[in-house]
XYZ file of C-alpha atoms in Angstrom:
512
model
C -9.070 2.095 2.281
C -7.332 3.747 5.662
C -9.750 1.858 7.852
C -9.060 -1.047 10.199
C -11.277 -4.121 9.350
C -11.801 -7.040 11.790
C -12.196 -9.551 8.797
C -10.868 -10.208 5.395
C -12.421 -8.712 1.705
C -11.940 -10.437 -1.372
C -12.309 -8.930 -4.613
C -13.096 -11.839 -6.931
C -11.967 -12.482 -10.420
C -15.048 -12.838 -12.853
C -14.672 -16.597 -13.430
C -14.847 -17.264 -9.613
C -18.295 -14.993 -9.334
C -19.662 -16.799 -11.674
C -18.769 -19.972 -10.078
C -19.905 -19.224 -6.646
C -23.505 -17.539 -7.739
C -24.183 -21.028 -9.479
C -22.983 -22.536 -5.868
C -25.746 -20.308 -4.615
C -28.184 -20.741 -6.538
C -27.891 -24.349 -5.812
C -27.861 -23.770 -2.263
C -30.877 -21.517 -2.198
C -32.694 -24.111 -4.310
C -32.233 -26.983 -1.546
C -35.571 -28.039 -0.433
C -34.864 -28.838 2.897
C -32.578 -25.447 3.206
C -29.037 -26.567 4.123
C -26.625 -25.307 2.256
C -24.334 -28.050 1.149
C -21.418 -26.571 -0.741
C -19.066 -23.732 0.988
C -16.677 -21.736 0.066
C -13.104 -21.346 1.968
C -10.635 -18.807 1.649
C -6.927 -19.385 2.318
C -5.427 -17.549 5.267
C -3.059 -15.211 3.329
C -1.386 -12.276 5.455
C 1.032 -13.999 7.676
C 2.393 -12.011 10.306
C 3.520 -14.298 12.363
C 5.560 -12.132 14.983
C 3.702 -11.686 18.525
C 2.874 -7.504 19.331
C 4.886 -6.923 15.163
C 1.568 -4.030 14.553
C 3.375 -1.513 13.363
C 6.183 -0.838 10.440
C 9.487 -1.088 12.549
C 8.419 -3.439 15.083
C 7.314 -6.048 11.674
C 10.723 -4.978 10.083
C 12.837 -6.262 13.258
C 11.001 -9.205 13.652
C 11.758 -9.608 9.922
C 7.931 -10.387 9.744
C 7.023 -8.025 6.790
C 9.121 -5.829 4.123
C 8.541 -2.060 3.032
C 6.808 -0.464 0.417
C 8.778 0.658 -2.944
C 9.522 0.108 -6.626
C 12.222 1.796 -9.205
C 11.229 5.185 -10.260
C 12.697 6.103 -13.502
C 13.919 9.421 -15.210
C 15.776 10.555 -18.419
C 17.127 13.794 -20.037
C 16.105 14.651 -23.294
C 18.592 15.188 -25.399
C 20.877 13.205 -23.522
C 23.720 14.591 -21.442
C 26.991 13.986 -19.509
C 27.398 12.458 -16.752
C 29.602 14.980 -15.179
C 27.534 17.990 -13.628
C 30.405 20.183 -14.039
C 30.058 20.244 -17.740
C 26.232 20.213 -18.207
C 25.298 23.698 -16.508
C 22.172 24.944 -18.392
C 18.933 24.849 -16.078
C 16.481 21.875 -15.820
C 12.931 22.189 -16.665
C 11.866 18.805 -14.579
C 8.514 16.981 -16.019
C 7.194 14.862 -13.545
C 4.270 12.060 -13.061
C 3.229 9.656 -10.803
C 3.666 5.446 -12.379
C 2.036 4.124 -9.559
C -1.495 3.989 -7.978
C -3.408 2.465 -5.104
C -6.854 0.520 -4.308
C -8.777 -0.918 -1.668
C -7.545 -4.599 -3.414
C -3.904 -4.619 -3.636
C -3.227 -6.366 -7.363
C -6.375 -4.091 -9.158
C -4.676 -0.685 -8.687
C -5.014 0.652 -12.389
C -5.287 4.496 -11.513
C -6.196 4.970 -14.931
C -7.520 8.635 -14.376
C -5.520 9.341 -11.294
C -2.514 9.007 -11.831
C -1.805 7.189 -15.062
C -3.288 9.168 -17.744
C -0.669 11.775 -16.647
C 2.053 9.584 -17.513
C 0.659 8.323 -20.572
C 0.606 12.076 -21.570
C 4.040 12.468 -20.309
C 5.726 9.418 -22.094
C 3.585 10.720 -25.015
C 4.873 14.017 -24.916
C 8.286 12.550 -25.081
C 7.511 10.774 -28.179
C 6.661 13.950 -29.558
C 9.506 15.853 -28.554
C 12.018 13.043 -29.789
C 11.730 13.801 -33.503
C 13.067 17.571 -32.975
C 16.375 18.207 -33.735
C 19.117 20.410 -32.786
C 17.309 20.405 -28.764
C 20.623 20.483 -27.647
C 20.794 24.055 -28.739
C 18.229 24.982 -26.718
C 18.702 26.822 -23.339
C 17.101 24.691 -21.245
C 17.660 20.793 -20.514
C 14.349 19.116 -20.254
C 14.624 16.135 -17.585
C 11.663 13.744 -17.113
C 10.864 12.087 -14.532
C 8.091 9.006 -13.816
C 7.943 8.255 -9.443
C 6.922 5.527 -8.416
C 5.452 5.183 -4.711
C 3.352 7.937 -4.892
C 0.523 6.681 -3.314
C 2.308 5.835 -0.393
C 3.739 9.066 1.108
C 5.600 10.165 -2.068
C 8.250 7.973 -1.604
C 9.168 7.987 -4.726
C 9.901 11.830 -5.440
C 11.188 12.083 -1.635
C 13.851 9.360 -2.594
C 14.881 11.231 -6.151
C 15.598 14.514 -3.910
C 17.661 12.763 -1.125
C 19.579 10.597 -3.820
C 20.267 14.522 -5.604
C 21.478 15.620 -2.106
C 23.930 12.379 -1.169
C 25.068 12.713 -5.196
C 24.128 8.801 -5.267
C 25.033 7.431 -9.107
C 21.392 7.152 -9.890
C 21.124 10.821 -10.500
C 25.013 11.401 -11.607
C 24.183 14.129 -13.678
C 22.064 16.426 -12.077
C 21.784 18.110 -8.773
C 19.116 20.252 -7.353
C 20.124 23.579 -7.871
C 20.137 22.825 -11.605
C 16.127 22.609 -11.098
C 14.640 25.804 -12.281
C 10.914 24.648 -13.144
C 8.808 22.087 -12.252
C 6.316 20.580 -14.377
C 3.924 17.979 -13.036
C 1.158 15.917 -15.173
C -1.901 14.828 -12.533
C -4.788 13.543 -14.060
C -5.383 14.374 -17.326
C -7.974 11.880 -18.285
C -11.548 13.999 -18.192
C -10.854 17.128 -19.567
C -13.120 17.706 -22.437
C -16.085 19.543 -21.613
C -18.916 21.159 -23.800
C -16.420 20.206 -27.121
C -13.538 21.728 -25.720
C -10.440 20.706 -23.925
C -9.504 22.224 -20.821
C -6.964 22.352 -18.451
C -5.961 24.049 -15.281
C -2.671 25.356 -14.252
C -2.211 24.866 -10.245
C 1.027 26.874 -9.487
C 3.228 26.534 -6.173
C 3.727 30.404 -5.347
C 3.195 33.632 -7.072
C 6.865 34.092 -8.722
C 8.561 35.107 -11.560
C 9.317 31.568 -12.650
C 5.619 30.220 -12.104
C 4.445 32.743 -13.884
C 6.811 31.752 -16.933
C 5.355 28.150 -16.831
C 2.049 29.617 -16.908
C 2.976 31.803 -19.757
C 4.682 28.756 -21.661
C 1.591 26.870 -21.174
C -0.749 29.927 -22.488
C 1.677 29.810 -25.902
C 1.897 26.027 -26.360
C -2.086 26.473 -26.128
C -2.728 29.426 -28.265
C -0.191 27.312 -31.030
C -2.581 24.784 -31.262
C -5.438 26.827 -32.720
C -8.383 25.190 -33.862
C -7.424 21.782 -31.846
C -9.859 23.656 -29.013
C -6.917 23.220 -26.396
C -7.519 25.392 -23.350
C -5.793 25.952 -19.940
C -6.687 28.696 -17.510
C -4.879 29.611 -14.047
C -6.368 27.460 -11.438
C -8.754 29.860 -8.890
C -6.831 32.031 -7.116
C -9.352 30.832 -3.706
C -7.627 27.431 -4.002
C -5.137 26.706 -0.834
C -2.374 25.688 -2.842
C -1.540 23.046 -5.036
C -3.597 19.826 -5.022
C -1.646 16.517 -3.594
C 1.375 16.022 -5.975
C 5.172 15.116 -6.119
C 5.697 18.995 -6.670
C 4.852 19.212 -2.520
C 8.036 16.920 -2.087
C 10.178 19.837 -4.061
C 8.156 22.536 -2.029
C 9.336 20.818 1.444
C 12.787 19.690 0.508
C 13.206 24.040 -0.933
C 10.549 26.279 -0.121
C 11.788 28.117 -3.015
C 10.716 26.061 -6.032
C 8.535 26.785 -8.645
C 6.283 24.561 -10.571
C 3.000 23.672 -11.652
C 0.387 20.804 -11.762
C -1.538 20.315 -14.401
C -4.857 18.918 -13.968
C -8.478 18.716 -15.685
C -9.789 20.285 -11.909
C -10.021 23.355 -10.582
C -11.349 23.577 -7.296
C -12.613 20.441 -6.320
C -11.310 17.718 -7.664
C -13.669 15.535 -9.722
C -12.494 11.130 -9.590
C -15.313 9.479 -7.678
C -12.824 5.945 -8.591
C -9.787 7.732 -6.850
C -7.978 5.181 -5.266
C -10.447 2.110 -6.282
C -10.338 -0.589 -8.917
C -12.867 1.251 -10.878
C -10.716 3.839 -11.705
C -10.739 2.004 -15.011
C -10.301 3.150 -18.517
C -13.773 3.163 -18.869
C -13.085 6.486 -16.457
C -10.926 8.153 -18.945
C -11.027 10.340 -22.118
C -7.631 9.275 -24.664
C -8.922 12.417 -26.535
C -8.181 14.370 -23.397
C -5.019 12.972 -22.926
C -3.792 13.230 -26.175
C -4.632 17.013 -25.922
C -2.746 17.420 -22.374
C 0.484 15.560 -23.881
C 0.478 18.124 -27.474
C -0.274 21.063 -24.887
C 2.769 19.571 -22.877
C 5.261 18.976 -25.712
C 5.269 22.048 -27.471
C 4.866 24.184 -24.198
C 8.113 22.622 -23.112
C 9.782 23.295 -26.171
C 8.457 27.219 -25.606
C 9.773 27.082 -22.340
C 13.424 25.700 -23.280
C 14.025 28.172 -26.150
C 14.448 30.473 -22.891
C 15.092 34.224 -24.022
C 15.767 33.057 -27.749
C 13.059 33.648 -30.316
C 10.756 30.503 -30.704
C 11.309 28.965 -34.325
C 7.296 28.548 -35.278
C 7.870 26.110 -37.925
C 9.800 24.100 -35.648
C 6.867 24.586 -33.199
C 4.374 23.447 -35.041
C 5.445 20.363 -36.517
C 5.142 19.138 -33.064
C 2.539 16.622 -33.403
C 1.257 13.675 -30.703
C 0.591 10.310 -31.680
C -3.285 10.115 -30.775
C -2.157 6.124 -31.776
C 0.480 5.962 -29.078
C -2.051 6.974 -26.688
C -4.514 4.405 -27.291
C -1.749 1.833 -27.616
C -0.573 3.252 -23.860
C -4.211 2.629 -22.696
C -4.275 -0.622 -23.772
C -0.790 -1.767 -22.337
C -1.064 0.248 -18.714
C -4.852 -0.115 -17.883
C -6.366 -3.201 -19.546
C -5.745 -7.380 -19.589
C -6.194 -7.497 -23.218
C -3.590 -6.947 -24.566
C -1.667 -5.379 -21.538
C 1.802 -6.032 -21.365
C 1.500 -8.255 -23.925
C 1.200 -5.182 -26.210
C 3.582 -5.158 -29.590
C 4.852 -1.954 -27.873
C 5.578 -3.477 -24.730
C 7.006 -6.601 -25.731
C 9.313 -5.076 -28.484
C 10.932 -4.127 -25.011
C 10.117 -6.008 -21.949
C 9.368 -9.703 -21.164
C 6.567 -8.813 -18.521
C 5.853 -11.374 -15.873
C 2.064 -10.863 -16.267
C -0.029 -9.575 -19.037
C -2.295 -7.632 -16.429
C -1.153 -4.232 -15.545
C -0.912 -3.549 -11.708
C 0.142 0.012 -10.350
C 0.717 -1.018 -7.036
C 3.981 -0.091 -6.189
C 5.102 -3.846 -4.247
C 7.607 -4.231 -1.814
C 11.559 -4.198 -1.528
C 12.462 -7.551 -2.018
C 16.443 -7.140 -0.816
C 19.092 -4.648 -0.713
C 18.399 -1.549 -2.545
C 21.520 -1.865 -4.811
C 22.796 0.813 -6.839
C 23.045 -0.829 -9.832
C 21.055 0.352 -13.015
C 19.938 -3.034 -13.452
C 17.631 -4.195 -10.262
C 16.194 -7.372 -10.745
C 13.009 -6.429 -9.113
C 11.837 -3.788 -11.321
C 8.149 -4.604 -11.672
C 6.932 -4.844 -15.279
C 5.587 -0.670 -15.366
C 9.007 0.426 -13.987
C 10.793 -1.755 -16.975
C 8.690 -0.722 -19.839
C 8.702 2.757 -18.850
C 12.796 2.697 -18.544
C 12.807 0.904 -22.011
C 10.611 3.709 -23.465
C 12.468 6.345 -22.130
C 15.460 5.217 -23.603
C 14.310 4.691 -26.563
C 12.509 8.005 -27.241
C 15.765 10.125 -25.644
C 18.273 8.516 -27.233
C 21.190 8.774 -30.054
C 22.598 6.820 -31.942
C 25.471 5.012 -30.727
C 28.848 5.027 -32.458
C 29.431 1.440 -33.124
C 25.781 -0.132 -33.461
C 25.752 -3.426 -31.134
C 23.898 -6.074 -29.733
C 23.386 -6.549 -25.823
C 21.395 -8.015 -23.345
C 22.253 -6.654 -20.085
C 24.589 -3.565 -20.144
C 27.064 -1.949 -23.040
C 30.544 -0.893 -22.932
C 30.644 2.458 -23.413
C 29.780 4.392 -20.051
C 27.179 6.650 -21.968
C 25.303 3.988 -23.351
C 22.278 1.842 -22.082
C 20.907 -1.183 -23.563
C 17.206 -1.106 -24.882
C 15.635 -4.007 -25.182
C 18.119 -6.594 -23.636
C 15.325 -8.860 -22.034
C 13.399 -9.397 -25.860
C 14.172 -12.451 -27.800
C 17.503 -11.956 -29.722
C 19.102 -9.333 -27.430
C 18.628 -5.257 -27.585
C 20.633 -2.458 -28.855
C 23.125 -0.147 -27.556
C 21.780 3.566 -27.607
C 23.609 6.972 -26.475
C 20.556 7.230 -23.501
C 21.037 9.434 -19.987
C 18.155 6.945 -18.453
C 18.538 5.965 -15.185
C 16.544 3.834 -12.323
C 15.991 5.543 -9.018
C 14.955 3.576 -6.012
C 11.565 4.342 -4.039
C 11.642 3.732 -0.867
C 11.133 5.734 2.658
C 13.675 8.015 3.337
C 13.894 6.973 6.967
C 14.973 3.328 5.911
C 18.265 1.745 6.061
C 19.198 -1.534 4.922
C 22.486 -3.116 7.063
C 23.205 -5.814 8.177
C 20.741 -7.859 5.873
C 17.839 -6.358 7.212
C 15.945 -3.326 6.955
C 16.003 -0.539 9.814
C 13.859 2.075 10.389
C 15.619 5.854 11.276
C 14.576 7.767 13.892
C 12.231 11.488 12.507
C 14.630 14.270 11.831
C 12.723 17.645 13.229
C 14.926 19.597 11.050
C 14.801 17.928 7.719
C 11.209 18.538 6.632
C 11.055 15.536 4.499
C 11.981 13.366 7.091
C 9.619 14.466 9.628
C 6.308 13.489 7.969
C 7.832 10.681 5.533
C 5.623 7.485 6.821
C 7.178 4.137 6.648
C 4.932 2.042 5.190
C 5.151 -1.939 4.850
C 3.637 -4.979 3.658
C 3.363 -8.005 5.621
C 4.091 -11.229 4.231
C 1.427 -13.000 1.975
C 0.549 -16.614 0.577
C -1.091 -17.322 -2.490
C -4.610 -16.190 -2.445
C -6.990 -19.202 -3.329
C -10.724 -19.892 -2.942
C -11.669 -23.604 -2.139
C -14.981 -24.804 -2.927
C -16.276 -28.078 -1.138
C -19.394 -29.775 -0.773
C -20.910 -31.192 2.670
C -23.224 -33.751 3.572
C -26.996 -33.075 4.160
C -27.981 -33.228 7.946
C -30.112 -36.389 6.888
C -26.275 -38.043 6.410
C -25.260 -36.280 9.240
C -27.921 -37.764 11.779
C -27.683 -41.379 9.926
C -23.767 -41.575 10.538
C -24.052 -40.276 14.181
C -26.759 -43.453 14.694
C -24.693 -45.789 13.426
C -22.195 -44.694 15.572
C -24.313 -44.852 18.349
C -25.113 -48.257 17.282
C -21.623 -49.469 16.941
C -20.928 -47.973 20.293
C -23.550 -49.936 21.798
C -22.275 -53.072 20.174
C -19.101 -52.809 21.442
C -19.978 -52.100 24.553
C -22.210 -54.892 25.083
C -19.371 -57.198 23.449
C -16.916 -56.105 25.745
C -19.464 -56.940 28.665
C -19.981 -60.256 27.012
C -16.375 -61.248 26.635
C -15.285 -60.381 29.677
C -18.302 -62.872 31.600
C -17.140 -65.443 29.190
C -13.783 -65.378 29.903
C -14.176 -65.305 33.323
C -16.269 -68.404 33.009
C -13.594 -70.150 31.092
C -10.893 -69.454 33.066
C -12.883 -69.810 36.362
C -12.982 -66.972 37.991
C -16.084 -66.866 39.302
């Protein structure tokens, strides 16, 4: 997929193959072996700008536009918006909501990353019919990025946004982070009957080794479920390729885990590809990774209190939820035409695609872009939904509400949404080394000393035309060689009339 190519690939949908292998089997059928129908792509990648091969040459040219998308997060139960009276520390629970492929608009990811958020957004579900989690000691925050596959622009952009104190984190701030969480793919871990997980941490410290602990108690409270997790090989290097690197490189300091169904060597032979299909993925397995999740998290929030059992294990997943997820994130039918989905979201296609897409405009600050893609949307929408209160005065919206503290769910449905008590917020994804001014974007120059900035890529899309396939049919060489006689022919004649004419009227007009 990082390779240069001197010539275009097409993936093709399965009514086009079809199509063109009846097109060749006519072709290869032809007695006298000419092939008389063709097919014709569409020139589609239109960089128009002389010497533009790079990012921020294509950018000032204006010839192309850079990678990014909306991440999302929300706090659960929900909280001020005023830091200074919310001090209790975050657990953050992270996952990636986007994915990437050799063919741009067939990036499902279902194993890698998406069944990780599926477990996440089902974990929240879970979590959402506790009460009293505002009593607990610790404020779960969760997180879906968006980018990921592209340099982690997404989780680089939360952590700049939490240093500039941008509105789209008003709330939180990074030393509020205590724990990190992360879901990676989640999708293949039963093996032999069981279900097993492992536990990558980021260092050996006293907080890791609480998250490990809190994940070894939300396991053992599953009993007979056959939910496992084990501490990832102690051999291993470090963490596997995650959004917890961007927290390790923005403060060397944090602690977190990833939790995968690998240990050593990681195991999707789709990663990155459109095959990475549900057809790649166990919804048993993720189910079990998003109950191991919820009631860890609640373990880990109760802090130094004593851990309420009954409350613990009435903490259930919705194995129903999870297929539903599959069916709405990784497949055509329904997609996001689910009843899920659309109780929500008015999607602009029924096919899911995880590719993150490009920054249309401005990044505006404004918890309402209008280029959220159809992922970022639903998974706002869900969010909100699941974390929310009540609000006090139950009322209709479609855009935003009055009260400061409220968001409206379900404002782009038929009939308007609902006003909920929600901390839910969009964050944008985009390179931290970008700058939009003057009505363009503008690429900033490395900072040596910030080691985010140093390695963050800037990666950007050039612009594209709709992708078609023409099919035409051509004339045999028989017509070919027939037409080119008769031209000959009609050559001649004219030839020889022009001789003709020109004797007679030289004749006529005496001349000679």
């Amino acid at each position: 997929m990082w390779n240069r190519y001197d010539f275009p690939v097409f993936l093709l949908s399965e009514e086009s193959t079809q199509t063109l292998r009846k097109i060749a089997d006519k072709n290869e059928k032809s007695s006298n072996g000419y092939q008389a129908n063709v097919a014709e792509f569409d020139l589609v990648m239109q960089t128009t700008k002389a010497e533009t091969n790079g990012s921020e040459s294509c950018l000032k040219e204006q010839s192309c536009l850079p990678l990014g998308g909306q991440s999302v997060w929300a706090s659960l139960p929900p909280m001020s918006n005023a830091s200074a009276e919310h001090q209790k520390p975050i657990i953050m629970v992270v996952a990636s909501q986007d994915s990437a492929s050799f063919f741009r608009d067939r990036s499902l990811g279902a194993d890698s990353p998406i069944s990780g958020l599926i477990a996440l957004l089902t974990a929240v579900d879970a979590l959402s019919h506790l009460h009293d989690l505002g009593k607990l000691k610790k404020q779960l925050v969760f997180a879906a990025f968006d980018g990921e596959a592209w340099g982690y622009l997404g989780s680089r952009k939360f952590l700049q946004e939490l240093d500039e104190g941008d509105d789209s984190v008003n709330g939180i701030n990074s030393s509020m982070i205590e724990q990190v969480l992360e879901i990676g793919s989640v999708g293949k871990g039963i093996s032999q009957g069981d279900t097993l997980f492992y536990a990558h941490a980021s260092r050996n410290s006293s907080i890791s080794k609480k998250i490990l602990d809190g994940l070894q108690s939300g396991s053992d409270s599953l009993g007979s479920d056959n939910v496992k997790v084990k501490p990832a090989a102690s051999s291993n290097p470090g963490v596997p390729p995650s959004s917890l690197m961007s927290f390790m490189r923005k403060n060397t300091s944090t602690s977190g885990v990833v939790l995968e169904d690998f240990d050593s060597q990681f195991s999707n032979r789709f990663y990155h590809s459109h095959l990475d299909s549900p057809a790649n993925i166990n919804s048993s397995s993720i189910a079990a990774a998003a109950a191991l999740v919820a009631r860890s998290l609640y373990i880990l929030a109760t802090g130094d209190m004593t851990v309420d059992l009954m409350t613990l294990n009435t903490i259930k997943v919705n194995v129903t939820l999870v297929e539903e997820l599959i069916g709405c994130l990784l497949t055509c039918d329904p997609g996001l035409s689910c009843g899920i989905a659309k109780s929500f979201i008015s999607p602009s296609n029924a096919c899911p695609s995880h590719y993150v897409g490009v920054f249309q405009d401005s990044p505006s600050s404004t918890q309402f872009p209008s280029y959220a893609d159809d992922t970022s949307r639903f998974i706002w929408n869900f969010l909100a939904d699941r974390t929310s209160t009540l609000a006090s005065n139950v009322s209709s919206c479609t855009v935003k509400c009055n009260n400061e503290s409220e968001v409206c769910v379900g404002g782009e449905v038929e009939g308007g949404g609902r006003c909920v008590v929600s901390t839910t917020r969009y964050v944008p994804a985009y390179s931290t080394r970008l700058k939009f001014e003057d009505n363009a974007w503008h690429v900033l120059p490395a900072n040596s000393s910030d080691p985010m900035g140093a390695a963050d890529p800037v990666w950007t899309e050039s612009y594209w035309n709709t992708i078609s396939l023409r099919v035409y049919a051509v004339q045999s060489t028989t017509s070919d060689r027939l037409i080119l006689l008769a031209g000959l022919a009609v050559t001649a004649a004219s030839y020889l009339g022009v001789v003709v004419g020109r004797a007679y009227i030289s004749k006529i007009t005496k001349r000679d």
